[in-house]
Coordinates of C-alpha atoms in Angstrom, one line a residue:
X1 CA 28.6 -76.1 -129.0
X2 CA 25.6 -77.8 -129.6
X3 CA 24.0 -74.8 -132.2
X4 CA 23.7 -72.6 -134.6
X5 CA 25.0 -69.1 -134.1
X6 CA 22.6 -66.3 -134.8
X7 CA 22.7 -63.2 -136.6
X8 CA 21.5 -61.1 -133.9
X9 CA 24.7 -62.3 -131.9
X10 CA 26.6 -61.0 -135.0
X11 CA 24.6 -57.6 -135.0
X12 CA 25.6 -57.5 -131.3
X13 CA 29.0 -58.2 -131.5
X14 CA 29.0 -55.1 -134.4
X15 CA 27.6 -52.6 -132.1
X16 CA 29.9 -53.3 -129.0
X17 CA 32.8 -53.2 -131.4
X18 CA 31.5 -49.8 -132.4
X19 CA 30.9 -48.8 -128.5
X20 CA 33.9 -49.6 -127.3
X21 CA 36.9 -50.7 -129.3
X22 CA 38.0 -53.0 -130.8
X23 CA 47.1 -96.3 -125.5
X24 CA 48.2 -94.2 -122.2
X25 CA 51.6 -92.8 -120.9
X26 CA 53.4 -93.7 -117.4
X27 CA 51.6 -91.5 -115.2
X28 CA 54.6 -90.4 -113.3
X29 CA 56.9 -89.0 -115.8
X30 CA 55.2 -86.1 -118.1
X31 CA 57.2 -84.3 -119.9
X32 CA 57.0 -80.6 -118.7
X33 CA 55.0 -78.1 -120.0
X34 CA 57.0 -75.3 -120.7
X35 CA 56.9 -72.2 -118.0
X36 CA 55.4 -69.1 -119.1
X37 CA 58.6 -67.0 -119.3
X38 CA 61.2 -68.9 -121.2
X39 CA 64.5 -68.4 -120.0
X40 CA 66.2 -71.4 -120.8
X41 CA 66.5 -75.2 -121.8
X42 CA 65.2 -76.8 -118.8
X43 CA 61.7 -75.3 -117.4
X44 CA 62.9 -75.9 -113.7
X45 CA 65.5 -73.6 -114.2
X46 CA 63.4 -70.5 -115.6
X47 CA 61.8 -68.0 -113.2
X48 CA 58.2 -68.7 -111.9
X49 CA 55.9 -66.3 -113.4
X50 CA 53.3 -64.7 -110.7
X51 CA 51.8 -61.6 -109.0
X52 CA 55.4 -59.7 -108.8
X53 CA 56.1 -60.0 -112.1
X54 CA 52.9 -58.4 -113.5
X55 CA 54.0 -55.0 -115.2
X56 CA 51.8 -52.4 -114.8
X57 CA 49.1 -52.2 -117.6
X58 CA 51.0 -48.4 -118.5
X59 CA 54.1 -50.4 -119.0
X60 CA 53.1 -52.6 -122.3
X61 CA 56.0 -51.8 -124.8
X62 CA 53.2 -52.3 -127.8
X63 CA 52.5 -48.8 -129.1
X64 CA 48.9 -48.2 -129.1
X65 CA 46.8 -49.5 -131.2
X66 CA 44.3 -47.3 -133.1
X67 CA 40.4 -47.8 -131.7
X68 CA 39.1 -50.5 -134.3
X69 CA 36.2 -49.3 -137.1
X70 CA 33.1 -50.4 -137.0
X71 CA 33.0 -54.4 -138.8
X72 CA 30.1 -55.8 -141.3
X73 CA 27.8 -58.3 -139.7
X74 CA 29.6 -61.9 -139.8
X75 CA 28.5 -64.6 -141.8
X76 CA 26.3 -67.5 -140.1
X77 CA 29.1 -69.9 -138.6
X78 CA 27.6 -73.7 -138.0
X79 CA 28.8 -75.3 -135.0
X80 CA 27.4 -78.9 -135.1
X81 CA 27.5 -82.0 -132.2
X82 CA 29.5 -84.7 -133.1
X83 CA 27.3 -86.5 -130.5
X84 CA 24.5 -86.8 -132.7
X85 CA 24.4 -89.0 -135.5
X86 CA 23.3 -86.7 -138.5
X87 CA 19.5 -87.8 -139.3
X88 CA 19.9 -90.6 -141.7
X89 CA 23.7 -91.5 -140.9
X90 CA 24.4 -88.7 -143.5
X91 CA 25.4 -85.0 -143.9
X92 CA 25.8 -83.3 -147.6
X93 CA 26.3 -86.5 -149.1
X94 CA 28.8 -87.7 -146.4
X95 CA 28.6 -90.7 -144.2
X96 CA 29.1 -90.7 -140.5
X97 CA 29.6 -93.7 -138.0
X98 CA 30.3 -94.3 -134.5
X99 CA 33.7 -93.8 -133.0
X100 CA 34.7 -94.8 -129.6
X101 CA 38.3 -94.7 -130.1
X102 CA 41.6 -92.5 -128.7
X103 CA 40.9 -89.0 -129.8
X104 CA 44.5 -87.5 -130.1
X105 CA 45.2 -84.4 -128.1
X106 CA 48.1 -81.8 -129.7
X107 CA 48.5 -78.6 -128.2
X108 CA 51.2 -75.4 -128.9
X109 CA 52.1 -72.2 -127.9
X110 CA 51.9 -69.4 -129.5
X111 CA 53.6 -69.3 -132.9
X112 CA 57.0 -67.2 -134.0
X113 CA 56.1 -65.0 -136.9
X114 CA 60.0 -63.6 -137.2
X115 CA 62.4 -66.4 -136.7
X116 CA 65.1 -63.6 -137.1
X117 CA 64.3 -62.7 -134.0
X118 CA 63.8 -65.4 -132.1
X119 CA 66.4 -66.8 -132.9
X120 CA 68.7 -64.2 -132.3
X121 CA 71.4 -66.1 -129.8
X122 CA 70.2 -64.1 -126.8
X123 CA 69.0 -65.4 -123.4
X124 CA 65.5 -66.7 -124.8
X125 CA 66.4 -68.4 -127.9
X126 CA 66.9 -71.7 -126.7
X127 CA 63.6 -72.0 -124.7
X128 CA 61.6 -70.8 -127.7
X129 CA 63.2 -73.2 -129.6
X130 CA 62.7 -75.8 -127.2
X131 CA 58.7 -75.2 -127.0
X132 CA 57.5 -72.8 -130.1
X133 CA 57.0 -73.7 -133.6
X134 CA 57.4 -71.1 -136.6
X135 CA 54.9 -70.2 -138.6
X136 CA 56.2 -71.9 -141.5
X137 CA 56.0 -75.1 -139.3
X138 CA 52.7 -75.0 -137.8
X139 CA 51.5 -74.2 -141.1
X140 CA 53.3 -77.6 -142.5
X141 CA 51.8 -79.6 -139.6
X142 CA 48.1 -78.5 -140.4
X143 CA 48.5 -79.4 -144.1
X144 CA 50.1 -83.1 -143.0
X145 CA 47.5 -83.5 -140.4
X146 CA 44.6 -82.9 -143.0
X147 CA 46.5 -84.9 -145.6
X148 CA 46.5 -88.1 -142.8
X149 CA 42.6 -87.4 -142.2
X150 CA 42.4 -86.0 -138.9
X151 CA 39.5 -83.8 -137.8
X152 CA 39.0 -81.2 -135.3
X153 CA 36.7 -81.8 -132.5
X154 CA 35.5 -79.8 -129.5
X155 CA 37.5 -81.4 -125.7
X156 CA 34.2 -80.4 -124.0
X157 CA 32.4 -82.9 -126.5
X158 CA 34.7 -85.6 -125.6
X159 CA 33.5 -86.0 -122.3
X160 CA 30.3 -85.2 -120.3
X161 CA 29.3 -84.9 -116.8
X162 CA 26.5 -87.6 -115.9
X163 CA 24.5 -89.2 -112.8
X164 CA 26.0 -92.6 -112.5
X165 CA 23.5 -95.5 -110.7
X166 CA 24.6 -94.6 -107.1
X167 CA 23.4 -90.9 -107.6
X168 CA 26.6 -89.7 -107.6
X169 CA 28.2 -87.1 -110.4
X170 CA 30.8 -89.0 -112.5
X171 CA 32.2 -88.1 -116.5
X172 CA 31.3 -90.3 -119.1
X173 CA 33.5 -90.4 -122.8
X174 CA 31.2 -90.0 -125.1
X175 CA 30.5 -91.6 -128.5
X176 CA 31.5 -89.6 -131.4
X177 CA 29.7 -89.7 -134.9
X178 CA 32.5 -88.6 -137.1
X179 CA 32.5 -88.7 -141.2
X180 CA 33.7 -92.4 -142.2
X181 CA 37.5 -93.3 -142.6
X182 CA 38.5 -89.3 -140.0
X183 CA 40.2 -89.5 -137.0
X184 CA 38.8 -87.3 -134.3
X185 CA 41.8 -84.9 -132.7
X186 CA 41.6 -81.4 -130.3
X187 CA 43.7 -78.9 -130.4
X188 CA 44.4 -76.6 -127.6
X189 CA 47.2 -73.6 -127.4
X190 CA 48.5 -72.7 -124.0
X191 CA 49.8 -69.3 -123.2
X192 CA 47.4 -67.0 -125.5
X193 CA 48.2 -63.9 -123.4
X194 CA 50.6 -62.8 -125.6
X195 CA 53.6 -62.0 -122.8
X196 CA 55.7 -59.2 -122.4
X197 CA 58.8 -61.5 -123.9
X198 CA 57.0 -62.7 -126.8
X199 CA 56.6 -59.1 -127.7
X200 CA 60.5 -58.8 -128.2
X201 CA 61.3 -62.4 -129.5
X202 CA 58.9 -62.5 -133.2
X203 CA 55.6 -63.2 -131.9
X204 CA 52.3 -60.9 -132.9
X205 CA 51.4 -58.9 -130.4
X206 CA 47.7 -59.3 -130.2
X207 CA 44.6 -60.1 -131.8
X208 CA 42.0 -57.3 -133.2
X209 CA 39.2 -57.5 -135.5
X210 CA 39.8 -56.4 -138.7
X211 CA 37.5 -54.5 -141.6
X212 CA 36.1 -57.7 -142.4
X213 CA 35.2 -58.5 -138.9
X214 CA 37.6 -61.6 -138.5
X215 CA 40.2 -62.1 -136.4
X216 CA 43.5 -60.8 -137.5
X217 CA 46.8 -60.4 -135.6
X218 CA 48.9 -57.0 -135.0
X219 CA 52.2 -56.3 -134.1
X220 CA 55.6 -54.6 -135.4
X221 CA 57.6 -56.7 -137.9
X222 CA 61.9 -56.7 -137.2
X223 CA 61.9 -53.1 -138.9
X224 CA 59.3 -51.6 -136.3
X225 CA 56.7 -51.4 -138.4
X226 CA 53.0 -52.2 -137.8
X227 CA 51.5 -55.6 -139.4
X228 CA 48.0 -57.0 -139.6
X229 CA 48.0 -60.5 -140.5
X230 CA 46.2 -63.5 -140.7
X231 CA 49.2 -65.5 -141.6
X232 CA 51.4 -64.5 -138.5
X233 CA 49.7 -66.1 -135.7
X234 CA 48.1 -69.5 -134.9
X235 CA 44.5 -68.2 -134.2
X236 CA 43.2 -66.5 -137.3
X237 CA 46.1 -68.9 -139.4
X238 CA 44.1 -72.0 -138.3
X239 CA 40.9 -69.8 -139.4
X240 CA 42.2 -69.4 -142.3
X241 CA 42.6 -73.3 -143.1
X242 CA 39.2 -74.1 -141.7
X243 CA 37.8 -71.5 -144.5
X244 CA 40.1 -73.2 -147.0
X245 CA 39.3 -77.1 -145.5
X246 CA 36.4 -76.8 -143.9
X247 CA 36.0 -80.7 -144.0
X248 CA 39.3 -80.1 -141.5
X249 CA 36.5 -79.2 -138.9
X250 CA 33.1 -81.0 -139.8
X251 CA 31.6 -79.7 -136.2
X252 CA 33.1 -76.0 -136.6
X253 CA 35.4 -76.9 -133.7
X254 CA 38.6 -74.6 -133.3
X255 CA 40.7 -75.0 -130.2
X256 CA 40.8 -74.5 -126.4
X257 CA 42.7 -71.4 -125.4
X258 CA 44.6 -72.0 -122.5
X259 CA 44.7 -68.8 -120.6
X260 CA 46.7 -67.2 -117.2
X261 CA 45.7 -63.8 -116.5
X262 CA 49.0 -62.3 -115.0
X263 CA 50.0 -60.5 -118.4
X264 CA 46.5 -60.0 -119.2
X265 CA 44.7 -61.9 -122.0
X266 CA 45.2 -62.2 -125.8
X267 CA 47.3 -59.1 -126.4
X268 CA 45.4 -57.0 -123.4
X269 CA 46.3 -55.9 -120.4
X270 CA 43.7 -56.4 -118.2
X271 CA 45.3 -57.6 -114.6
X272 CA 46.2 -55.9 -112.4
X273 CA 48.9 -55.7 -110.5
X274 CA 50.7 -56.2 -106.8
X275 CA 53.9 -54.5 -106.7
X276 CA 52.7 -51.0 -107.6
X277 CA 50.0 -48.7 -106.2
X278 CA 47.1 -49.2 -107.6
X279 CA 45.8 -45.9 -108.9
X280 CA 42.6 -44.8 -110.6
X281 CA 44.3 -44.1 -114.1
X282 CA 45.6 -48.0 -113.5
X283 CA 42.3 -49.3 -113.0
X284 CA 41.2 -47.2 -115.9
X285 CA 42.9 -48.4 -118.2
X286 CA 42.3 -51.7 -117.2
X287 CA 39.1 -51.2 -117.8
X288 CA 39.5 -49.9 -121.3
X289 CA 41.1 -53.0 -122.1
X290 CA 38.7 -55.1 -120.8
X291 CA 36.4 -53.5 -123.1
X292 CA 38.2 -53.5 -126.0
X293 CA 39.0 -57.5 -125.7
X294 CA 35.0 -58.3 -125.1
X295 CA 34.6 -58.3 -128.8
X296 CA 37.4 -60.1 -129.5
X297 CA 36.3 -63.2 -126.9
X298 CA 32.6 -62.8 -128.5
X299 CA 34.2 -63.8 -131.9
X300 CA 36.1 -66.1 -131.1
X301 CA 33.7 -68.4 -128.9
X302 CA 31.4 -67.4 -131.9
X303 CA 33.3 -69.5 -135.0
X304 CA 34.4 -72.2 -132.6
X305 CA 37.1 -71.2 -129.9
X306 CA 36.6 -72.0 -126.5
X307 CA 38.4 -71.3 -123.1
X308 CA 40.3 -73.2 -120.3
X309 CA 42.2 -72.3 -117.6
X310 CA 46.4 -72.3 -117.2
X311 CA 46.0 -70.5 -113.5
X312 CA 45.9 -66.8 -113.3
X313 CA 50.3 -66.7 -112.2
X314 CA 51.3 -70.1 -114.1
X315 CA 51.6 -71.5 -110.6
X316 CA 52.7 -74.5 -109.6
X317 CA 49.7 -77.0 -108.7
X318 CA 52.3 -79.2 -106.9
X319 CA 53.6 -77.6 -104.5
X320 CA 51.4 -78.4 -101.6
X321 CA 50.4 -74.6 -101.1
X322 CA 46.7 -75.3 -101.1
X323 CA 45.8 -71.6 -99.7
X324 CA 47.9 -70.0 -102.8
X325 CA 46.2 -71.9 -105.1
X326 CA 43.1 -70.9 -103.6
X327 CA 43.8 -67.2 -104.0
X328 CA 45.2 -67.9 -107.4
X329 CA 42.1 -69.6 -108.7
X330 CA 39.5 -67.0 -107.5
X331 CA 41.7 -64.0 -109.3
X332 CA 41.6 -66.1 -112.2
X333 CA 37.5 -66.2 -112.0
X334 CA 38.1 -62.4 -111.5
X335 CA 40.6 -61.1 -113.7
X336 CA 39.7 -63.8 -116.5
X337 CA 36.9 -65.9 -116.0
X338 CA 34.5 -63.1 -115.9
X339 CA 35.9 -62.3 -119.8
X340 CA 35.5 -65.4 -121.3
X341 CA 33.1 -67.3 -119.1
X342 CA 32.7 -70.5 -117.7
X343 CA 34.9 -73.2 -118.2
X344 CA 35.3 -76.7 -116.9
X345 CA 38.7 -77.3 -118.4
X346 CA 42.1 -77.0 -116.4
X347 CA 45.7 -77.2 -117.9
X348 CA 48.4 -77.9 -115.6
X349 CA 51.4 -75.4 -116.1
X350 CA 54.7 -76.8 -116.1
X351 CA 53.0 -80.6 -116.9
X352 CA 53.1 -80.2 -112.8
X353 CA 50.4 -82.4 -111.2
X354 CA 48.4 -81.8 -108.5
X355 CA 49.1 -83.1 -105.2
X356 CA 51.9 -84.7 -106.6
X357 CA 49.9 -87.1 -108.9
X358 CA 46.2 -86.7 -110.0
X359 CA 46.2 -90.2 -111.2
X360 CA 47.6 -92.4 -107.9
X361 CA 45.4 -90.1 -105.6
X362 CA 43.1 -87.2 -105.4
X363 CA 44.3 -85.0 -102.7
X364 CA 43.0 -81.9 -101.0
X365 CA 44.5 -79.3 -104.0
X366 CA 42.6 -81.7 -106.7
X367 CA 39.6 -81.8 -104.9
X368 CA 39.5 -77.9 -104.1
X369 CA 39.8 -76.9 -108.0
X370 CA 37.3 -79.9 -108.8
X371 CA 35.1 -78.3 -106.4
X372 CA 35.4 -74.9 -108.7
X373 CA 33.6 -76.4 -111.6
X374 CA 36.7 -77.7 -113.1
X375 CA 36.0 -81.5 -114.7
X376 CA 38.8 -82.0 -117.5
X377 CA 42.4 -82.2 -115.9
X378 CA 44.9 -81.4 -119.0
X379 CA 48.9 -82.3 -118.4
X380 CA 51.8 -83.1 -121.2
X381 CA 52.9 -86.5 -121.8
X382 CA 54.3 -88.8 -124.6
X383 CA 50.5 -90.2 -125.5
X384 CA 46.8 -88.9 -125.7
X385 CA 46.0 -90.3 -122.4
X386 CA 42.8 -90.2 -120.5
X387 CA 41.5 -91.5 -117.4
X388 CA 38.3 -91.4 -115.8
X389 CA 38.6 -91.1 -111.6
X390 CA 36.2 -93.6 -110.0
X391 CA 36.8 -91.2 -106.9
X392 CA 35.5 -88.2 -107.9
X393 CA 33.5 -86.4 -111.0
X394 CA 36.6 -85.8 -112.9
X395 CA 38.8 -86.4 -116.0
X396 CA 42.4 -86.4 -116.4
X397 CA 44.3 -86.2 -119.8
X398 CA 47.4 -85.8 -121.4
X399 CA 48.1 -84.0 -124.2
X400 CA 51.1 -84.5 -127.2
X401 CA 53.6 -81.4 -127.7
X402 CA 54.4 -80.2 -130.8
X403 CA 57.8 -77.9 -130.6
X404 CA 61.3 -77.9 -130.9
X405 CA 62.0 -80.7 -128.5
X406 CA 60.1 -83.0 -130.1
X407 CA 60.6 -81.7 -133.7
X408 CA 64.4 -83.1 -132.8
X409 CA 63.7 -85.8 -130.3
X410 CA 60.9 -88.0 -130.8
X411 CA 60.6 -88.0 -135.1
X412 CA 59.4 -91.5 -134.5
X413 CA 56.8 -90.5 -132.1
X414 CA 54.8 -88.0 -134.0
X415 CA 55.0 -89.9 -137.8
X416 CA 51.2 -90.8 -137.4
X417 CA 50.6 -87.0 -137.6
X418 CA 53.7 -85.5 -139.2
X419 CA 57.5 -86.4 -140.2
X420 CA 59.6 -83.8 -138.3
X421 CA 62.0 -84.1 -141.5
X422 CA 59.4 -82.5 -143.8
X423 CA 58.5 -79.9 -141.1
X424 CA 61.3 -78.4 -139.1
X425 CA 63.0 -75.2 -140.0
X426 CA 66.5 -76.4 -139.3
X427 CA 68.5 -73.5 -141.4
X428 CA 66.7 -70.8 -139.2
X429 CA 66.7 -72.9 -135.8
X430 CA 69.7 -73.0 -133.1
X431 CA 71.9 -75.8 -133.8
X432 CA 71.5 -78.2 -131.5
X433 CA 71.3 -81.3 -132.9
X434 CA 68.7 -83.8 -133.8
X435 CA 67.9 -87.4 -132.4
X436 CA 68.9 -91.0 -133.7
X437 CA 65.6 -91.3 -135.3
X438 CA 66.1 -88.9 -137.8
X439 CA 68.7 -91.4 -139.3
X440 CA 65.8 -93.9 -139.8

């Protein structure tokens, strides 16, 4: 992020869409991240995504979308690096100064666009309530957030890989240079593969490019019915508020999109799968989706989104299975990696630690996936934690949750970004009570 994008990336990006389609937490306790497939209240509970669960890419219930037209040329988008002091200590008339201090870490899933039905009483309404926002909601805790002076920044500015004075790797925390009186935050959204489930519960089904070469969502609203939006998903929404605040995002800074790769990415289905025969109309089609989602990734790393990994199966990185999360890490360079390129961030599904605990001891798992290139080491917790290992070139981080639990549990918690009374959708949520704090 350290550039200005070009216009011949722009052109390029027009002419493969016209080839081819479209201050720290008890280390010990996190609260769990929330499995891919919600089934229920409590994530133990809920079936463990992986291989055997992969549909076959023939089986997506979306009907298909229409190849997209040909897009305009994009406008120049700026990314800037925040560790740089502008020339001068100024930019357009704003002053900038050194900040060394917590940089707050909130992350979501993807958004519900059609709380009707969501929210319908069946099997998954609970768990989305328990970790998804609405629309309405996410919308409300952009426009607090701005309002409190929070900024966008980029996690692989936070923290760099250096040569310390033995010779050894390590990760420094960088100095940011942020306008005067902002407080630096990232945002990152796990689960941007657009799952099966999500498909039936009032989430967007994908993203496309639209006629104006942005990035819009599609899907069917509650009456079947196609929709392209930029209003119904948290991707192009947050777009959308970065055109309309761009002092929201000084650097051009987006989010991290926390990706599996067992339902594909982004709305496409490009996995494959284990528990059919793989055939050459299979791999086809994979292959057509691959292609149609390369202009999608191109866009989006353009204006400011970047990539981590969740695992390719949502596996669990504490189980002790060192040789499954082996195979699991290599598909995901495979299957996902090779889309949206090098990353050196990890998110932990299910919160789960490595090894049992990343930060009492680095153990063989830990050291294997550091070993892959991964340096930031992302979990869920009740603070913006972060801890550099003196052991090995590493970072490891917890990030703040945003959802129904915490909409209704921890009010007091979240009041320096947001007070869950002005944002939560009670009349279209489950009832299910709300915590003492919201008597304060």
């Amino acid at each position: 992020m350290k550039k200005a994008i070009s216009l011949l990336l722009a052109l390029t990006l027009l002419t493969l869409a016209a080839c081819g389609g479209q201050e720290r937490t008890a280390p010990d306790g996190p609260e769990e991240n929330p499995p891919a497939q919600v089934g229920g209240t409590d994530p133990a509970d809920a079936p463990e995504p992986g291989p055997a669960d992969s549909p076959a890419p023939e089986e997506e219930p979306a009907p298909e979308k229409p190849e997209e037209p040909s897009v305009p040329a994009r406008e120049e988008y700026l990314i800037l690096d925040p560790t740089v002091m502008p020339e001068g200590g100024t930019r357009d008339g704003v002053t900038y100064e050194a900040y060394d201090g917590i940089v707050e870490h909130l992350f979501f899933h993807p958004i519900i666009a059609y709380t009707e039905l969501a929210f319908d009483g069946d099997a998954q309404a609970n768990g989305l309530d328990d970790y998804m926002v609405t629309v309405d909601e996410f919308n409300k805790i952009l426009d607090s957030l701005y309002e409190k002076d929070y900024i966008l920044v980029d996690i692989g500015d936070v923290w760099s890989e250096t040569t310390g004075e033995d010779g050894a790797p390590k990760m420094v925390r960088n100095t940011l240079y942020i306008p005067e009186g902002k407080k630096p935050m990232v945002f990152s959204y796990d689960d941007t593969n657009y799952y099966p489930y999500m498909l039936e519960n009032g989430f967007a089904y994908k993203l496309i490019l639209g006629e104006d070469g942005k990035i819009w969502s599609w899907g069917l609203d509650p009456q079947g019915q196609e929709v392209t939006s930029r209003d119904l998903d948290a991707i192009p929404a947050l777009d959308k508020f970065v055109e309309e605040h761009p002092d929201f995002s000084p650097f051009g800074a987006k989010a991290c999109l926390s990706l599996t790769g067992y339902e594909g990415i982004l709305g496409y289905r490009t996995q494959t799968a284990s528990d059919v025969e793989w055939t050459e109309e299979l791999e086809a089609n994979r292959q057509r989706e691959r292609e149609a989602v390369k202009p999608i990734i191109e866009e989006l790393r353009r204006t400011g989104w970047t990539f981590g990994s969740h695992t390719w199966g949502h596996i669990r990185l504490g189980s002790g299975n060192l040789a499954k999360i082996q195979a699991d890490t290599q598909k995901w360079f495979d299957e996902v990696g090779s889309l949206v390129g090098e990353t050196d961030i990890l998110f932990y599904p299910h919160g789960e630690r490595p090894d049992g605990g990343d930060w009492k001891q680095t153990g063989e798992a830990f050291k294997y996936l550091q070993s892959q290139g991964f340096r930031v080491f992302c979990s869920v917790g009740v603070e913006s934690f972060s801890f550099i290992k003196k052991d090995i070139c590493a970072v490891i981080c917890d990030r703040l949750h945003p959802d129904g639990k915490t909409l209704r549990w921890s009010r007091n918690r979240y009041l320096r970004f947001y007070d869950a009374k002005d944002i939560m959708e009670i009349g279209v949520r489950p009832d299910l009570g709300l915590g003492e704090d919201w008597n304060s």
